[in-house]
CSV table of C-alpha atoms and ligand atoms in Angstrom, one decimal:
chain,number,residue,atom,x,y,z
A,1197,MET,CA,0.0,0.0,0.0
A,1198,SER,CA,1.7,3.2,-1.1
A,1199,ASN,CA,0.6,6.8,-0.3
A,1200,LEU,CA,-1.0,5.8,3.0
A,1201,PHE,CA,-1.8,9.4,4.0
A,1202,GLY,CA,-4.7,11.4,2.6
A,1203,ILE,CA,-5.9,14.8,3.6
A,1204,ASN,CA,-7.3,13.4,6.9
A,1205,GLY,CA,-4.5,10.9,7.8
A,1206,VAL,CA,-4.8,7.2,6.9
A,1207,ARG,CA,-8.3,5.9,6.0
A,1208,GLY,CA,-9.5,2.6,4.7
A,1209,VAL,CA,-12.2,-0.1,4.7
A,1210,VAL,CA,-11.4,-2.4,7.6
A,1211,ASN,CA,-10.1,-5.9,6.6
A,1212,GLU,CA,-9.9,-4.7,3.0
A,1213,THR,CA,-7.5,-1.8,2.5
A,1214,LEU,CA,-7.0,-1.2,6.3
A,1215,THR,CA,-6.1,-4.7,7.6
A,1216,SER,CA,-4.5,-5.7,10.9
A,1217,ASP,CA,-1.3,-6.3,9.0
A,1218,VAL,CA,-1.3,-2.7,7.6
A,1219,ALA,CA,-2.1,-1.3,11.1
A,1220,LEU,CA,0.7,-3.3,12.7
A,1221,LYS,CA,3.2,-2.1,10.1
A,1222,LEU,CA,1.9,1.4,10.4
A,1223,GLY,CA,2.3,1.2,14.2
A,1224,ARG,CA,6.0,0.3,13.7
A,1225,ALA,CA,6.5,3.1,11.2
A,1226,ILE,CA,4.9,5.6,13.6
A,1227,GLY,CA,7.0,4.1,16.5
A,1228,ARG,CA,10.2,4.6,14.6
A,1229,TYR,CA,9.2,8.2,13.9
A,1230,TYR,CA,8.2,9.2,17.5
A,1231,ASP,CA,10.8,7.0,19.2
A,1232,GLY,CA,9.4,7.7,22.7
A,1233,THR,CA,6.1,7.7,24.7
A,1234,VAL,CA,3.0,7.8,22.6
A,1235,ALA,CA,-0.6,8.3,23.7
A,1236,VAL,CA,-3.3,6.3,21.8
A,1237,ALA,CA,-7.1,6.8,21.7
A,1238,THR,CA,-10.0,5.7,19.6
A,1239,ASP,CA,-13.6,6.7,18.7
A,1240,THR,CA,-16.4,4.1,19.2
A,1241,ARG,CA,-16.2,2.1,16.0
A,1242,ILE,CA,-16.5,-1.7,16.5
A,1243,SER,CA,-13.1,-2.1,14.7
A,1244,ALA,CA,-11.4,0.3,17.1
A,1245,ASP,CA,-9.9,-2.4,19.3
A,1246,MET,CA,-8.6,-4.4,16.4
A,1247,ILE,CA,-6.8,-1.5,14.7
A,1248,LYS,CA,-5.7,0.0,18.0
A,1249,ASN,CA,-4.1,-3.2,19.3
A,1250,ALA,CA,-2.3,-3.8,16.0
A,1251,VAL,CA,-1.0,-0.2,16.1
A,1252,ILE,CA,0.1,-0.6,19.7
A,1253,ALA,CA,1.9,-3.9,19.0
A,1254,GLY,CA,3.9,-2.0,16.3
A,1255,LEU,CA,4.7,0.9,18.7
A,1256,LEU,CA,5.8,-1.6,21.4
A,1257,ALA,CA,8.0,-3.5,18.9
A,1258,GLU,CA,9.9,-0.3,18.2
A,1259,GLY,CA,10.5,0.4,21.9
A,1260,CYS,CA,7.8,3.0,22.4
A,1261,ASP,CA,5.9,3.1,25.7
A,1262,VAL,CA,2.2,3.5,25.1
A,1263,LEU,CA,-0.4,5.4,27.1
A,1264,ASP,CA,-3.8,4.0,26.2
A,1265,LEU,CA,-6.5,6.7,26.7
A,1266,LYS,CA,-9.3,4.4,25.6
A,1267,ILE,CA,-12.2,6.3,24.0
A,1268,VAL,CA,-11.8,10.1,24.0
A,1269,PRO,CA,-12.6,12.8,21.4
A,1270,VAL,CA,-9.8,13.8,19.1
A,1271,PRO,CA,-9.2,17.2,20.9
A,1272,ALA,CA,-9.0,15.5,24.3
A,1273,LEU,CA,-6.1,13.4,22.9
A,1274,GLN,CA,-4.5,16.5,21.4
A,1275,TYR,CA,-4.8,18.3,24.8
A,1276,PHE,CA,-3.3,15.3,26.6
A,1277,VAL,CA,-0.3,15.1,24.3
A,1278,LYS,CA,0.2,18.9,24.4
A,1279,THR,CA,0.1,19.1,28.2
A,1280,HIS,CA,2.3,16.1,29.0
A,1281,ASP,CA,5.9,16.9,28.2
A,1282,ASP,CA,7.0,13.2,28.3
A,1283,VAL,CA,4.5,12.3,25.5
A,1284,LEU,CA,6.1,12.8,22.1
A,1285,GLY,CA,3.1,12.0,20.0
A,1286,GLY,CA,-0.4,10.8,19.7
A,1287,VAL,CA,-2.3,8.3,17.6
A,1288,MET,CA,-6.1,8.6,17.1
A,1289,ILE,CA,-7.9,5.5,15.7
A,1290,THR,CA,-10.8,7.1,13.7
A,1291,ALA,CA,-12.4,7.5,10.4
A,1292,SER,CA,-14.3,10.6,11.6
A,1293,HIS,CA,-17.6,10.9,9.7
A,1294,ASN,CA,-17.1,7.9,7.3
A,1295,THR,CA,-19.5,5.1,7.5
A,1296,ALA,CA,-19.1,2.0,9.9
A,1297,GLU,CA,-17.0,-0.1,7.5
A,1298,TYR,CA,-14.2,2.5,7.6
A,1299,ASN,CA,-11.5,3.2,10.1
A,1300,GLY,CA,-8.3,5.2,10.1
A,1301,VAL,CA,-5.2,6.5,11.9
A,1302,LYS,CA,-4.5,10.1,12.6
A,1303,CYS,CA,-1.1,11.2,14.0
A,1304,ILE,CA,-0.7,14.1,16.5
A,1305,THR,CA,2.6,15.9,17.1
A,1306,SER,CA,4.0,16.7,20.6
A,1307,THR,CA,2.4,20.2,20.4
A,1308,GLY,CA,-1.0,18.6,19.9
A,1309,ASP,CA,-1.3,19.6,16.2
A,1310,GLU,CA,-2.3,17.2,13.4
A,1311,ILE,CA,0.8,15.9,11.8
A,1312,GLY,CA,2.0,17.8,8.7
A,1313,GLU,CA,3.2,16.7,5.3
A,1314,ALA,CA,6.9,16.3,6.4
A,1315,GLY,CA,6.0,14.0,9.3
A,1316,GLN,CA,3.6,12.0,7.1
A,1317,LYS,CA,6.3,11.6,4.5
A,1318,LYS,CA,8.8,10.3,7.1
A,1319,ILE,CA,6.3,7.8,8.4
A,1320,GLN,CA,5.5,6.7,4.9
A,1321,GLU,CA,9.2,6.1,4.3
A,1322,ASN,CA,9.5,4.1,7.5
A,1323,TYR,CA,6.5,2.1,6.3
A,1324,ASP,CA,7.9,1.3,2.9
A,1325,SER,CA,11.4,0.5,4.2
A,1326,ASP,CA,10.3,-2.6,6.0
A,1327,MET,CA,13.4,-2.6,8.3
A,1328,PRO,CA,13.8,-4.8,11.3
A,1329,SER,CA,12.9,-3.2,14.7
A,1330,HIS,CA,15.5,-0.7,15.8
A,1331,ALA,CA,14.6,-1.0,19.5
A,1332,ASN,CA,16.8,-2.4,22.2
A,1333,ARG,CA,13.9,-2.9,24.5
A,1334,ILE,CA,10.2,-3.7,24.3
A,1335,GLY,CA,7.7,-1.0,25.2
A,1336,THR,CA,5.1,-1.1,27.9
A,1337,VAL,CA,1.3,-0.2,27.9
A,1338,THR,CA,-0.3,1.9,30.7
A,1339,GLN,CA,-4.1,2.4,30.8
A,1340,ILE,CA,-5.0,6.0,31.3
A,1341,LEU,CA,-8.6,6.7,32.3
A,1342,ARG,CA,-8.3,10.4,33.2
A,1343,GLY,CA,-7.8,11.8,29.6
A,1344,GLY,CA,-11.4,13.0,29.3
A,1345,GLU,CA,-11.4,14.5,32.8
A,1346,GLU,CA,-8.1,16.4,32.2
A,1347,TYR,CA,-9.6,17.8,29.0
A,1348,ILE,CA,-12.8,19.0,30.8
A,1349,ASN,CA,-10.8,20.6,33.6
A,1350,GLY,CA,-8.7,22.3,31.0
A,1351,ILE,CA,-11.7,23.8,29.3
A,1352,LEU,CA,-13.3,24.9,32.6
A,1353,GLU,CA,-10.2,27.0,33.3
A,1354,HIS,CA,-11.0,29.1,30.2
A,1355,VAL,CA,-14.8,29.5,30.7
A,1356,LYS,CA,-17.0,31.8,32.8
A,1357,VAL,CA,-18.2,28.9,34.9
A,1358,ASN,CA,-20.1,30.8,37.6
A,1359,ASP,CA,-21.9,33.0,35.1
A,1360,ILE,CA,-23.0,30.0,33.1
A,1361,ARG,CA,-24.1,28.2,36.3
A,1362,ARG,CA,-26.2,31.1,37.4
A,1363,ALA,CA,-28.1,31.3,34.1
A,1364,ASN,CA,-30.0,28.0,34.4
A,1365,LEU,CA,-29.5,27.1,30.8
A,1366,ARG,CA,-30.9,24.1,29.0
A,1367,VAL,CA,-29.1,22.2,26.2
A,1368,VAL,CA,-30.0,19.2,24.1
A,1369,VAL,CA,-26.8,17.3,23.2
A,1370,ASP,CA,-26.5,14.6,20.5
A,1371,CYS,CA,-23.2,12.6,20.8
A,1372,ALA,CA,-23.7,10.4,17.7
A,1373,ASN,CA,-23.0,7.5,20.1
A,1374,GLY,CA,-19.4,8.6,19.7
A,1375,ALA,CA,-16.4,9.6,21.8
A,1376,THR,CA,-18.0,12.8,23.2
A,1377,SER,CA,-20.6,10.6,25.0
A,1378,PHE,CA,-17.9,10.5,27.8
A,1379,THR,CA,-17.1,14.2,27.8
A,1380,THR,CA,-19.7,16.7,26.5
A,1381,PRO,CA,-22.6,15.7,28.9
A,1382,ALA,CA,-20.1,15.7,31.8
A,1383,LEU,CA,-18.8,19.2,30.8
A,1384,LEU,CA,-22.4,20.5,30.6
A,1385,GLN,CA,-23.1,19.0,34.1
A,1386,ARG,CA,-20.0,20.8,35.5
A,1387,LEU,CA,-21.4,24.0,34.0
A,1388,GLY,CA,-24.7,23.5,35.8
A,1389,VAL,CA,-26.6,23.2,32.5
A,1390,TYR,CA,-29.8,21.2,32.5
A,1391,THR,CA,-28.9,18.6,29.8
A,1392,VAL,CA,-31.0,16.3,27.7
A,1393,THR,CA,-28.8,13.7,26.1
A,1394,LEU,CA,-29.4,11.8,22.9
A,1395,ASN,CA,-27.3,9.1,21.2
A,1396,ALA,CA,-24.8,8.9,24.1
A,1397,ASN,CA,-24.7,5.1,24.2
A,1398,PRO,CA,-21.4,4.1,22.5
A,1399,GLN,CA,-22.0,0.9,20.6
A,1400,GLY,CA,-20.0,1.5,17.4
A,1401,GLU,CA,-22.8,0.3,15.1
A,1402,PHE,CA,-24.2,3.8,14.3
A,1403,PRO,CA,-27.7,2.9,15.7
A,1404,GLY,CA,-28.6,6.5,16.4
A,1405,ARG,CA,-27.8,8.4,13.2
A,1406,PRO,CA,-25.0,8.8,10.6
A,1407,SER,CA,-21.8,10.4,12.1
A,1408,GLU,CA,-21.8,13.6,10.1
A,1409,PRO,CA,-23.7,16.4,12.0
A,1410,THR,CA,-25.5,17.8,9.0
A,1411,GLU,CA,-29.1,19.1,9.2
A,1412,GLU,CA,-30.6,16.0,7.5
A,1413,ASN,CA,-29.0,13.7,10.1
A,1414,LEU,CA,-30.1,15.7,13.1
A,1415,SER,CA,-33.9,15.5,12.9
A,1416,ASP,CA,-34.2,13.9,16.4
A,1417,VAL,CA,-32.3,16.7,18.2
A,1418,ILE,CA,-34.1,19.4,16.1
A,1419,ALA,CA,-37.5,17.9,17.1
A,1420,LEU,CA,-36.6,17.9,20.8
A,1421,ILE,CA,-35.5,21.5,21.2
A,1422,LYS,CA,-38.9,23.1,21.8
A,1423,THR,CA,-40.3,20.2,23.9
A,1424,ALA,CA,-37.2,20.4,26.1
A,1425,GLY,CA,-37.5,24.2,26.2
A,1426,ALA,CA,-33.8,24.3,25.3
A,1427,ASP,CA,-31.6,27.4,24.8
A,1428,LEU,CA,-29.4,25.5,22.4
A,1429,GLY,CA,-29.0,22.2,20.7
A,1430,VAL,CA,-25.5,20.7,19.9
A,1431,ALA,CA,-24.5,17.7,17.9
A,1432,HIS,CA,-21.1,16.0,17.4
A,1433,ASP,CA,-19.6,13.6,14.9
A,1434,LEU,CA,-18.3,10.2,16.0
A,1435,ASP,CA,-14.7,11.3,17.0
A,1436,GLY,CA,-15.8,14.6,18.4
A,1437,ASP,CA,-13.8,17.2,16.5
A,1438,ARG,CA,-16.9,18.8,15.0
A,1439,VAL,CA,-20.0,20.3,16.4
A,1440,SER,CA,-23.2,21.7,14.8
A,1441,PHE,CA,-25.6,24.0,16.6
A,1442,ILE,CA,-29.4,24.2,16.7
A,1443,SER,CA,-31.1,27.3,17.9
A,1444,ASN,CA,-33.7,27.7,20.7
A,1445,GLU,CA,-36.3,27.8,17.9
A,1446,GLY,CA,-35.3,24.4,16.7
A,1447,LYS,CA,-33.6,25.7,13.5
A,1448,PHE,CA,-30.3,24.3,12.3
A,1449,ILE,CA,-27.6,27.0,12.4
A,1450,GLU,CA,-25.3,26.9,9.4
A,1451,GLY,CA,-21.6,26.5,10.2
A,1452,ASP,CA,-20.9,29.9,8.6
A,1453,GLU,CA,-23.5,31.6,10.9
A,1454,ALA,CA,-22.1,29.9,14.0
A,1455,LEU,CA,-18.6,31.1,13.0
A,1456,ALA,CA,-19.9,34.6,12.6
A,1457,ILE,CA,-21.7,34.6,15.9
A,1458,MET,CA,-18.6,33.3,17.7
A,1459,ALA,CA,-16.3,35.7,15.8
A,1460,ARG,CA,-18.3,38.7,17.1
A,1461,TYR,CA,-18.1,37.4,20.7
A,1462,VAL,CA,-14.4,36.6,20.5
A,1463,LEU,CA,-13.6,40.1,19.0
A,1464,SER,CA,-15.7,41.8,21.7
A,1465,ARG,CA,-13.1,40.4,24.2
A,1466,LYS,CA,-10.0,40.8,22.2
A,1467,THR,CA,-9.6,42.3,18.8
A,1468,GLY,CA,-7.3,40.8,16.1
A,1469,VAL,CA,-7.1,38.4,13.2
A,1470,VAL,CA,-9.8,35.8,12.5
A,1471,VAL,CA,-8.8,32.9,10.1
A,1472,THR,CA,-11.2,30.9,8.0
A,1473,THR,CA,-11.2,29.1,4.6
A,1474,VAL,CA,-12.0,30.4,1.1
A,1475,SER,CA,-15.2,28.3,1.2
A,1476,THR,CA,-16.7,30.2,4.2
A,1477,SER,CA,-19.6,32.6,3.6
A,1478,SER,CA,-19.0,36.3,3.4
A,1479,VAL,CA,-21.2,36.6,6.5
A,1480,VAL,CA,-18.1,35.9,8.5
A,1481,GLU,CA,-16.1,38.6,6.7
A,1482,ASP,CA,-18.8,41.2,7.3
A,1483,VAL,CA,-19.1,40.4,11.0
A,1484,VAL,CA,-15.4,40.4,11.5
A,1485,LYS,CA,-14.9,43.8,9.8
A,1486,GLU,CA,-17.9,45.3,11.6
A,1487,ASN,CA,-16.4,44.3,14.9
A,1488,GLY,CA,-13.0,45.8,14.2
A,1489,GLY,CA,-11.2,42.5,13.3
A,1490,VAL,CA,-9.2,41.4,10.2
A,1491,LEU,CA,-10.2,38.3,8.2
A,1492,VAL,CA,-7.6,36.0,6.7
A,1493,CYS,CA,-8.6,33.2,4.3
A,1494,THR,CA,-6.7,30.0,3.7
A,1495,ALA,CA,-7.1,26.8,1.7
A,1496,VAL,CA,-9.7,24.3,3.0
A,1497,GLY,CA,-8.6,22.1,5.9
A,1498,SER,CA,-8.4,22.7,9.7
A,1499,PRO,CA,-4.6,22.0,10.0
A,1500,VAL,CA,-4.1,24.8,7.4
A,1501,VAL,CA,-6.3,27.1,9.4
A,1502,ALA,CA,-4.5,26.3,12.6
A,1503,LYS,CA,-1.1,26.8,11.1
A,1504,ARG,CA,-2.0,30.2,9.7
A,1505,MET,CA,-3.5,31.1,13.1
A,1506,ARG,CA,-0.1,30.6,14.7
A,1507,VAL,CA,1.6,32.7,12.0
A,1508,GLU,CA,-1.0,35.6,12.4
A,1509,ASN,CA,-1.3,35.3,16.1
A,1510,ALA,CA,-5.0,35.1,15.5
A,1511,VAL,CA,-7.7,35.4,18.1
A,1512,PHE,CA,-10.1,32.9,16.5
A,1513,GLY,CA,-10.4,30.6,13.5
A,1514,GLY,CA,-12.5,27.9,12.1
A,1515,GLU,CA,-14.1,26.1,9.2
A,1516,GLU,CA,-17.8,26.2,8.1
A,1517,SER,CA,-18.0,22.4,8.4
A,1518,GLY,CA,-18.3,22.8,12.2
A,1519,GLY,CA,-14.8,23.3,13.5
A,1520,MET,CA,-13.8,26.2,15.8
A,1521,ILE,CA,-10.3,26.8,17.0
A,1522,PHE,CA,-9.6,28.8,20.1
A,1523,PRO,CA,-5.8,29.6,20.4
A,1524,GLU,CA,-6.0,30.4,24.1
A,1525,PHE,CA,-6.7,26.7,24.7
A,1526,GLN,CA,-5.2,24.8,21.8
A,1527,TYR,CA,-4.6,25.1,18.0
A,1528,CYS,CA,-7.1,22.5,16.9
A,1529,ARG,CA,-10.9,22.2,16.4
A,1530,ASP,CA,-12.4,22.2,19.8
A,1531,PRO,CA,-16.2,21.5,19.9
A,1532,ALA,CA,-16.5,21.3,23.7
A,1533,LEU,CA,-14.9,24.7,24.2
A,1534,ALA,CA,-17.1,25.9,21.3
A,1535,ILE,CA,-20.2,24.8,23.2
A,1536,ALA,CA,-19.1,26.5,26.4
A,1537,ARG,CA,-18.3,29.7,24.4
A,1538,MET,CA,-21.7,29.5,22.7
A,1539,LEU,CA,-23.4,29.5,26.1
A,1540,GLU,CA,-21.3,32.6,27.0
A,1541,CYS,CA,-22.6,34.2,23.7
A,1542,ILE,CA,-26.2,33.6,24.9
A,1543,LEU,CA,-25.4,35.2,28.2
A,1544,LYS,CA,-24.0,38.3,26.5
A,1545,TYR,CA,-26.2,38.7,23.5
A,1546,GLY,CA,-29.5,36.9,24.3
A,1547,PRO,CA,-31.3,34.0,22.6
A,1548,ILE,CA,-29.3,32.4,19.8
A,1549,GLN,CA,-32.0,32.6,17.2
A,1550,GLU,CA,-32.2,36.4,17.6
A,1551,GLN,CA,-28.4,36.5,17.0
A,1552,VAL,CA,-28.8,34.4,13.8
A,1553,ASP,CA,-31.7,36.6,12.6
A,1554,LYS,CA,-29.5,39.8,12.9
A,1555,LEU,CA,-26.7,38.4,10.6
A,1556,PRO,CA,-26.4,39.7,7.1
A,1557,VAL,CA,-28.2,37.5,4.6
A,1558,TYR,CA,-26.4,35.6,1.9
A,1559,HIS,CA,-27.6,32.8,-0.4
A,1560,MET,CA,-25.3,29.9,-0.9
A,1561,GLU,CA,-25.7,27.2,-3.5
A,1562,LYS,CA,-23.5,24.1,-3.3
A,1563,ARG,CA,-23.0,21.6,-6.1
A,1564,ASP,CA,-21.0,18.4,-6.3
A,1565,VAL,CA,-19.9,17.3,-9.8
A,1566,PHE,CA,-18.7,13.7,-10.0
A,1567,CYS,CA,-15.0,13.8,-11.1
A,1568,PRO,CA,-12.5,11.0,-11.0
A,1569,GLU,CA,-9.2,11.7,-9.3
A,1570,ASP,CA,-7.2,11.6,-12.6
A,1571,LYS,CA,-9.4,14.2,-14.2
A,1572,LYS,CA,-9.4,16.8,-11.4
A,1573,GLU,CA,-6.2,18.6,-12.6
A,1574,ALA,CA,-7.4,18.9,-16.2
A,1575,LEU,CA,-10.8,20.2,-15.1
A,1576,MET,CA,-9.2,22.7,-12.8
A,1577,GLU,CA,-7.0,24.0,-15.6
A,1578,HIS,CA,-10.0,24.3,-17.9
A,1579,ILE,CA,-11.9,26.3,-15.3
A,1580,LEU,CA,-8.9,28.5,-14.6
A,1581,SER,CA,-8.6,29.3,-18.3
A,1582,LYS,CA,-12.2,30.5,-18.4
A,1583,CYS,CA,-11.6,33.3,-15.8
A,1584,LYS,CA,-8.3,34.9,-16.6
A,1585,GLU,CA,-9.6,38.4,-16.8
A,1586,GLU,CA,-11.7,38.5,-13.7
A,1587,ASN,CA,-11.1,39.3,-10.1
A,1588,ILE,CA,-9.9,35.9,-8.8
A,1589,ASP,CA,-8.2,34.1,-5.9
A,1590,THR,CA,-6.4,30.8,-6.6
A,1591,SER,CA,-5.2,29.9,-3.1
A,1592,ASP,CA,-7.5,26.8,-3.2
A,1593,GLY,CA,-9.2,26.0,-6.5
A,1594,LEU,CA,-10.6,29.1,-8.2
A,1595,LYS,CA,-12.6,31.7,-6.4
A,1596,VAL,CA,-14.2,34.4,-8.6
A,1597,PHE,CA,-15.5,37.6,-7.0
A,1598,TYR,CA,-18.5,39.5,-8.3
A,1599,ASP,CA,-20.1,42.7,-6.9
A,1600,ASP,CA,-22.8,40.8,-5.1
A,1601,GLY,CA,-20.9,37.6,-4.2
A,1602,TRP,CA,-18.5,34.9,-5.4
A,1603,VAL,CA,-18.1,31.4,-6.9
A,1604,LEU,CA,-15.6,28.8,-5.7
A,1605,ALA,CA,-14.7,25.8,-7.8
A,1606,ARG,CA,-12.3,23.3,-6.2
A,1607,PRO,CA,-11.5,19.6,-6.3
A,1608,SER,CA,-12.4,17.6,-3.2
A,1609,GLY,CA,-9.4,16.4,-1.3
A,1610,THR,CA,-11.1,13.2,0.0
A,1611,GLU,CA,-13.7,12.2,-2.6
A,1612,ASN,CA,-14.2,11.8,-6.4
A,1613,LYS,CA,-16.0,15.1,-6.5
A,1614,PHE,CA,-15.5,18.6,-7.8
A,1615,ARG,CA,-17.2,21.1,-5.5
A,1616,ILE,CA,-18.9,24.3,-6.6
A,1617,PHE,CA,-19.9,27.0,-4.1
A,1618,SER,CA,-21.9,30.0,-5.3
A,1619,GLU,CA,-22.8,32.8,-2.9
A,1620,SER,CA,-24.7,36.1,-3.5
A,1621,THR,CA,-26.9,38.6,-1.8
A,1622,ASN,CA,-29.3,37.8,-4.7
A,1623,LYS,CA,-30.7,34.2,-4.6
A,1624,LYS,CA,-31.3,34.0,-8.3
A,1625,LYS,CA,-27.7,35.0,-9.1
A,1626,ALA,CA,-26.3,32.5,-6.7
A,1627,THR,CA,-28.4,29.8,-8.4
A,1628,SER,CA,-27.7,30.8,-12.0
A,1629,ARG,CA,-23.9,31.0,-11.4
A,1630,ALA,CA,-23.9,27.6,-9.7
A,1631,ASN,CA,-25.8,26.2,-12.7
A,1632,GLU,CA,-23.4,27.9,-15.1
A,1633,TYR,CA,-20.2,26.5,-13.5
A,1634,GLU,CA,-21.8,23.0,-13.0
A,1635,LYS,CA,-22.7,23.0,-16.7
A,1636,TYR,CA,-19.3,24.2,-17.7
A,1637,ALA,CA,-17.6,21.5,-15.6
A,1638,LEU,CA,-19.9,18.7,-16.9
A,1639,GLY,CA,-19.4,19.8,-20.5
A,1640,PHE,CA,-15.6,19.5,-20.1
A,1641,LEU,CA,-15.8,16.2,-18.3
A,1642,PHE,CA,-18.0,14.7,-21.1
A,1643,SER,CA,-15.7,16.0,-23.8
A,1644,ILE,CA,-12.5,14.3,-22.5
B,2597,MG,MG1,-14.3,14.1,13.0
């Protein structure tokens, strides 16, 4: 298996492309790379133990000591690795929002960041080299049951606990039967929030709903909001690095809108740079500017956003797909802190639906065009040649700006898709431009 790493680490179908043999060999490759103590955790998939134990065997064979954190969300593992100086790296066994037959391996650096390209390349080289173990000792495994607790304590240090406790708030939380089942309800309890919990029964079989916290997958939590008299609904993905919000009126809050609301709150406390990606709605730019901040856009991907945030010394960052990054805590998507901060937003600005209703209105049309991997480059070049004369940004795909909005066309990093985003203050224009680009892409794909 060559080129193990994709945009989100190693992913594969268990017992097909991601076998126990691959996981063992990958564990050895990672062990040679970190060459010290490594913390390991999983989400709640049924294949978690199989892949984890194979990876751990590889780490031990290369002389690494292993701290097994069991099931914790990705950001809890990242926090653990960052805050324990003797831990040189982390390994998360997860396939995030992929369906149940998938699993994967994500590596974390000693600073708690997702591993970058250079580290992935080195691990890939170790994997391909197939050398005998370099260790002069066999590693040991220690079970660590306090990873989730340390993470919650860390978050509470950054939150207005007493103010939230006094507000008697109600929240409905949907944990996707995933890793956050062990952390988010506990955090809300510590914040004195009356909590109604859904899908917090980790069984690994996806009995509650699909992992991705999109509006169509969240009908249960949406339906409960009014009955429960909740101030907020929150929903995670399986490995707990994403969160979606539902308003007190039971309306799904788009990721862009949630980012805008949070950016306003963060900027009210400390002004500075906010980082997001080129695919985020202009609603975020408007709110950031209105509140005295500076918006910086990057290519799509939370590690890219996090990296740029370090460079810019940014006060906040995030992706519209449900990831918020708070640099005062850690440089990775942190849904649990995002929930606590959203409660602080409600204390400061009132009911969340009222905050959403006050945001500038944009219309976004999204289209996915089926496009095999080997045709993506040609299609991108074709689309670029169309727009030479216009006001464009090519930091990720092609973004074309118009007076009333923009269009972004970019190849998906994880799927056989070409994505088209069209946004405008005018709904008809957003639709007609999306149609135009979709037709243009399809025309080219059929002609080659
Ligand atoms: Mg995830």
